Amino acid sequence: MNQIILTGDRPTGRLHVGHYVGSLKERVRLQNSGSFNEIYIMIADAQALTDNAEHPEKVRQNIAQVALDYLACGLDPEKSTIFIQSMIPELTELTFYYMNLVTVSRVQRNPTVKSEIQMRNFEASIPVGFFCYPISQAADITAFRATAVPAGEDQMPMVEQCKEIVHKFNTVYGNTLTEPLIMLPSNRACMRLPGIDGKAKMSKSLGNCIYLSDETEEIKAKVMSMFTNPNHLRVQDPGKVDGNPVFIYLEAFSRPEHFEEFLPEYNGLDELKEHYKSGGLGDVKVKKFLNSVMQKELAPIRERRKMWEKRLPEVYDILRAGTETAKKVAAETLHDVHHAMQIDYFESKDFRR
Ligand code: TRP
């Protein structure tokens, strides 16, 4: 069977290091592994509009920002098809048919939707479009017959719901759609990188993100201001590493070669943690190390981003070509769906009889 990836991001801001360790890094690895026949990376502008209906300019501006972040991380348009969701109306049509296969109470149970409704104060009045976005996400995934969805943990309920839709569709209309699998990052710290303030999630509105496009000085200032363990006041105090953002970031970013280069007096992260726990290791030293590690990882990404910023017309061409390719694939799936649902009236002879 063809191995196919589909994944994507809402263009509501520049991408940050949470996106990077949670999904982007894995996408690039999978892209370069050669194990996939087709890779589709979608800029989910239509989904972004489900909770930004009044801010189309914000969504529009961030399409290029997200595309730049993709290219900066090493997504290669020769190997991955990068495209814009709203330019493919086939996805909207699929969504409309899938809506018949999902109940309101099922969407209400989706934990990611639940927490987003809370976060946006939508409790009193939820836009219908926003409420239905998990269904549109099933359309995104199935339109490309994706077998794998590399994404963060928050996307698990979406992929689960997609599988249910596929199952239901295939049962009712005959075997047509492909069931996807989510691919989560293998490193636990990468699954949910907290904000620099220690809050559970990095989010633009909380102002607690480190962006892939941040300059050296901004990264340093953010790392040095990071929330740690509030009871670790003096160097000699024993500290907590569990739930301590600085150590979660080190889990996600540091590798043995970083210790050799920047902190050779420690054998590795376990030894550093032990020292912190027993007391005698100050936050500043750990943060300086984290800063060195992050600078090393993010510098090449920022440089590549700058290079692409100077070639914006080429970036638009990449999006246009990717969108054309993606549209053809989605149209083929929609054609099969029409046939399965017996709504291919003018293509079937028995319609006239
Ligand atoms: N929900 C994703 C996000 O918030 C974007 C997205 C839309 C997506 N459709 C998808 C991700 C399909 C994976 C698969 O960034």
XYZ file of C-alpha atoms and ligand atoms in Angstrom:
368
model
C 0.000 0.000 0.000
C 1.142 3.547 -0.711
C 2.452 5.325 2.354
C 1.025 8.821 2.357
C 1.375 11.679 4.820
C -1.004 14.553 5.338
C -0.601 17.128 8.050
C -0.741 20.883 8.456
C -1.041 23.991 10.558
C -3.413 26.898 10.961
C -1.851 30.114 9.688
C -2.646 32.315 12.682
C 0.931 33.266 13.526
C 4.562 32.385 12.968
C 5.427 28.872 14.060
C 7.246 28.350 17.351
C 9.537 25.761 18.903
C 6.511 23.849 20.213
C 5.431 23.252 16.603
C 9.018 22.382 15.766
C 9.640 19.611 18.304
C 5.985 18.515 18.290
C 5.664 17.975 14.569
C 7.845 19.899 12.089
C 11.069 18.138 12.986
C 9.384 14.761 12.642
C 7.915 15.726 9.252
C 11.323 16.619 7.915
C 12.758 13.366 9.239
C 9.953 11.358 7.614
C 10.311 13.333 4.377
C 13.984 12.461 4.207
C 13.508 8.836 5.306
C 12.297 7.869 1.855
C 9.586 5.660 3.390
C 6.706 7.726 2.041
C 5.407 7.819 -1.513
C 3.554 11.099 -1.115
C 3.697 13.893 1.459
C 1.120 16.678 1.711
C 1.648 19.635 4.025
C -1.380 21.870 4.269
C -1.658 25.482 5.352
C -5.086 25.245 6.998
C -6.425 28.730 6.289
C -10.066 27.606 6.055
C -9.748 26.006 9.471
C -8.038 29.142 10.814
C -11.079 31.131 9.665
C -13.410 28.976 11.772
C -12.357 30.990 14.806
C -10.972 34.060 13.048
C -13.881 34.873 10.781
C -13.547 38.548 11.626
C -9.802 38.648 10.962
C -9.224 37.472 7.413
C -6.182 39.765 7.110
C -4.476 37.930 9.962
C -4.958 34.567 8.244
C -3.881 35.961 4.878
C -0.665 37.489 6.221
C 0.355 34.355 8.019
C 0.156 32.060 5.007
C 3.571 33.271 3.837
C 4.914 33.195 7.398
C 3.990 29.547 7.825
C 5.335 28.669 4.372
C 8.636 30.353 5.300
C 8.755 28.404 8.562
C 8.187 25.152 6.644
C 10.957 25.833 4.166
C 13.240 27.037 6.960
C 12.841 23.744 8.816
C 13.828 21.760 5.756
C 10.557 20.787 4.129
C 11.544 20.384 0.516
C 8.998 21.207 -2.209
C 10.652 18.556 -4.404
C 9.613 15.901 -1.889
C 6.622 17.432 -0.091
C 3.571 19.075 -1.620
C 2.864 22.277 0.302
C -0.591 23.722 -0.399
C -3.340 26.077 0.764
C -6.517 24.468 2.114
C -9.155 26.966 0.948
C -7.973 26.743 -2.654
C -9.294 23.169 -2.761
C -13.120 23.339 -2.619
C -13.209 19.521 -2.907
C -12.327 19.490 0.792
C -15.394 21.554 1.623
C -17.664 19.266 -0.345
C -16.293 16.170 1.388
C -16.848 17.876 4.738
C -20.495 18.433 3.869
C -21.085 14.730 3.192
C -19.131 13.599 6.255
C -21.299 15.828 8.453
C -24.100 13.331 7.942
C -21.992 10.601 9.517
C -21.217 12.377 12.802
C -23.517 13.295 15.675
C -23.494 16.603 17.528
C -22.838 14.796 20.817
C -19.835 13.029 19.302
C -18.220 16.346 18.361
C -19.090 17.734 21.791
C -17.103 14.917 23.382
C -13.916 15.757 21.431
C -11.519 16.890 24.199
C -9.512 19.247 21.975
C -12.688 20.976 20.789
C -13.901 21.152 24.392
C -10.777 22.905 25.632
C -10.683 25.241 22.648
C -14.293 26.263 23.268
C -13.303 27.119 26.827
C -10.163 28.977 25.792
C -12.082 31.144 23.322
C -15.052 31.790 25.616
C -17.299 30.220 23.014
C -19.393 28.411 25.662
C -22.432 30.652 25.199
C -22.370 30.697 21.397
C -20.206 28.406 19.330
C -19.850 29.214 15.624
C -21.176 26.208 13.681
C -18.128 26.250 11.417
C -15.776 26.046 14.349
C -17.799 23.240 15.874
C -17.471 21.250 12.655
C -13.758 21.663 12.117
C -12.910 18.132 13.272
C -15.133 16.897 10.445
C -13.362 19.105 7.928
C -10.103 17.734 9.235
C -11.318 14.230 8.384
C -11.930 15.535 4.862
C -8.367 16.904 4.707
C -6.884 13.596 5.760
C -9.033 11.289 3.640
C -8.940 13.440 0.488
C -5.263 12.527 0.175
C -5.788 8.900 1.304
C -3.293 9.618 4.046
C -2.027 6.625 5.972
C -0.065 8.730 8.455
C -0.665 12.048 10.205
C 2.467 13.289 11.983
C 1.157 15.735 14.571
C 1.147 16.692 18.229
C -0.829 15.017 20.972
C -3.633 17.597 20.708
C -4.480 16.199 17.259
C -5.142 12.690 18.585
C -8.899 13.227 19.061
C -9.115 14.571 15.492
C -7.478 11.522 14.002
C -9.676 9.270 16.161
C -12.761 11.046 14.886
C -11.458 10.754 11.336
C -11.082 7.005 11.741
C -14.688 6.748 12.919
C -15.876 8.698 9.890
C -13.862 6.462 7.565
C -15.297 3.377 9.201
C -18.834 4.669 8.987
C -18.437 5.819 5.386
C -16.981 2.500 4.269
C -19.705 0.558 6.084
C -22.548 2.585 4.613
C -21.264 3.284 1.081
C -18.705 0.537 0.515
C -14.968 0.480 0.921
C -13.714 3.823 -0.386
C -11.692 5.736 2.216
C -8.368 4.992 3.910
C -7.923 4.898 7.684
C -5.047 7.047 8.949
C -2.690 6.575 11.889
C -1.355 9.429 13.975
C 2.427 9.595 14.357
C 3.365 11.251 17.640
C 6.877 12.383 18.519
C 8.732 9.578 20.301
C 10.186 11.906 22.943
C 7.619 12.686 25.663
C 8.928 16.210 26.263
C 8.333 16.973 22.579
C 4.658 16.069 22.874
C 3.784 19.059 24.963
C 6.376 21.766 25.236
C 5.225 24.302 27.863
C 5.475 28.069 27.419
C 8.500 29.919 28.804
C 6.215 31.029 31.672
C 5.581 27.395 32.638
C 1.977 27.440 31.365
C 0.925 24.154 29.808
C 0.787 25.405 26.239
C 2.767 27.798 24.122
C 0.411 30.286 22.610
C 0.749 33.559 20.842
C -1.963 35.191 22.928
C -0.128 34.297 26.149
C 3.124 35.762 24.779
C 5.102 32.774 26.030
C 6.563 31.408 22.798
C 10.012 31.127 21.301
C 9.539 31.521 17.548
C 11.571 29.825 14.835
C 12.176 33.305 13.418
C 13.397 34.842 16.727
C 16.805 36.526 16.610
C 19.719 35.319 18.759
C 19.171 38.026 21.372
C 15.433 37.373 21.649
C 16.015 33.659 22.190
C 18.611 34.375 24.850
C 16.381 36.867 26.695
C 13.480 34.401 26.620
C 15.540 31.463 27.842
C 17.137 33.489 30.649
C 13.685 34.685 31.786
C 12.190 31.198 31.794
C 10.090 30.044 34.702
C 11.856 27.282 36.648
C 11.169 25.903 40.091
C 9.955 28.670 42.410
C 11.379 26.924 45.502
C 14.875 26.789 44.057
C 15.984 30.178 45.350
C 19.634 29.711 46.222
C 22.196 27.671 44.328
C 22.592 25.235 47.216
C 18.835 24.518 47.468
C 17.652 21.169 46.108
C 15.583 21.723 42.944
C 12.748 19.953 41.165
C 13.210 18.838 37.578
C 9.754 17.310 37.037
C 7.518 19.919 35.466
C 10.411 22.402 35.371
C 10.243 24.022 31.906
C 14.017 24.425 31.595
C 14.486 20.686 32.018
C 11.536 19.844 29.767
C 13.170 21.968 27.051
C 16.488 20.209 27.633
C 14.701 16.860 27.262
C 13.297 18.035 23.954
C 16.385 19.730 22.517
C 19.639 18.526 24.061
C 21.742 15.728 22.640
C 24.961 14.102 23.907
C 27.069 16.210 21.543
C 25.717 19.392 23.151
C 27.101 18.236 26.496
C 30.480 17.509 24.906
C 30.543 20.959 23.335
C 29.002 23.201 25.995
C 29.005 21.343 29.314
C 31.723 18.693 29.236
C 31.865 18.439 33.047
C 28.575 16.499 32.883
C 28.097 13.120 31.271
C 24.639 13.947 30.082
C 21.176 15.116 31.036
C 20.666 12.511 33.782
C 23.758 13.671 35.620
C 22.753 17.321 35.277
C 19.303 16.500 36.684
C 20.770 14.616 39.645
C 22.971 17.584 40.493
C 20.027 19.976 40.306
C 17.893 17.727 42.496
C 20.539 17.338 45.190
C 21.327 21.076 45.277
C 24.389 23.091 44.291
C 23.423 23.776 40.681
C 22.049 27.218 39.892
C 19.315 28.067 37.394
C 21.568 30.479 35.528
C 24.066 27.781 34.638
C 21.330 25.454 33.374
C 19.683 28.247 31.406
C 22.980 29.253 29.816
C 23.412 25.685 28.672
C 19.847 25.561 27.333
C 20.495 28.822 25.500
C 23.603 27.362 23.818
C 21.663 24.264 22.788
C 18.736 26.228 21.367
C 20.953 28.698 19.549
C 22.756 25.798 17.916
C 19.503 24.156 16.807
C 17.689 27.323 15.723
C 20.476 29.276 13.982
C 20.456 27.232 10.752
C 16.639 27.393 10.638
C 16.670 31.189 11.043
C 19.357 31.553 8.371
C 17.432 29.424 5.895
C 14.289 31.441 6.694
C 16.115 34.685 5.876
C 17.309 33.217 2.615
C 13.717 32.315 1.622
C 12.429 35.729 2.774
C 14.517 37.209 -0.014
C 12.897 34.845 -2.502
C 9.215 35.396 -1.677
C 7.986 35.188 -5.318
C 9.493 31.711 -5.448
C 7.697 30.807 -2.220
C 4.383 31.830 -3.814
C 5.205 29.720 -6.873
C 5.849 26.745 -4.596
C 2.440 27.229 -2.966
C 0.711 27.595 -6.309
C 2.307 24.479 -7.783
C 1.658 22.484 -4.601
C -1.975 23.583 -4.561
C -2.457 22.482 -8.175
C -1.028 19.040 -7.449
C -3.095 18.684 -4.280
C -6.288 19.705 -6.060
C -5.933 16.903 -8.599
C -5.524 14.303 -5.860
C -8.490 15.599 -3.847
C -10.646 15.649 -7.006
C -9.901 11.954 -7.632
C -10.996 11.048 -4.118
C -14.134 13.162 -4.442
C -14.921 11.381 -7.693
C -14.734 8.016 -5.873
C -16.892 9.408 -3.080
C -19.552 10.595 -5.541
C -19.613 7.135 -7.038
C -19.817 5.349 -3.679
C -22.619 7.654 -2.536
C -24.463 7.209 -5.847
C -24.419 10.924 -6.537
C -22.499 10.608 -9.797
C -25.797 11.052 -11.695
C -24.559 12.195 -15.074
C -21.813 9.608 -15.191
C -24.008 6.574 -14.687
C -26.165 5.125 -17.478
C -28.909 3.855 -15.193
C -29.801 7.386 -14.080
C -31.775 7.946 -17.305
C -33.808 4.787 -17.041
N -5.695 21.319 13.395
C -4.381 21.605 12.895
C -3.821 22.808 13.688
O -4.513 23.343 14.507
C -4.356 21.920 11.419
C -4.946 20.850 10.553
C -6.031 20.996 9.722
C -4.513 19.498 10.421
N -6.283 19.841 9.084
C -5.384 18.899 9.481
C -3.490 18.746 11.011
C -5.268 17.547 9.132
C -3.379 17.394 10.663
C -4.258 16.804 9.735
O -2.718 23.232 13.454
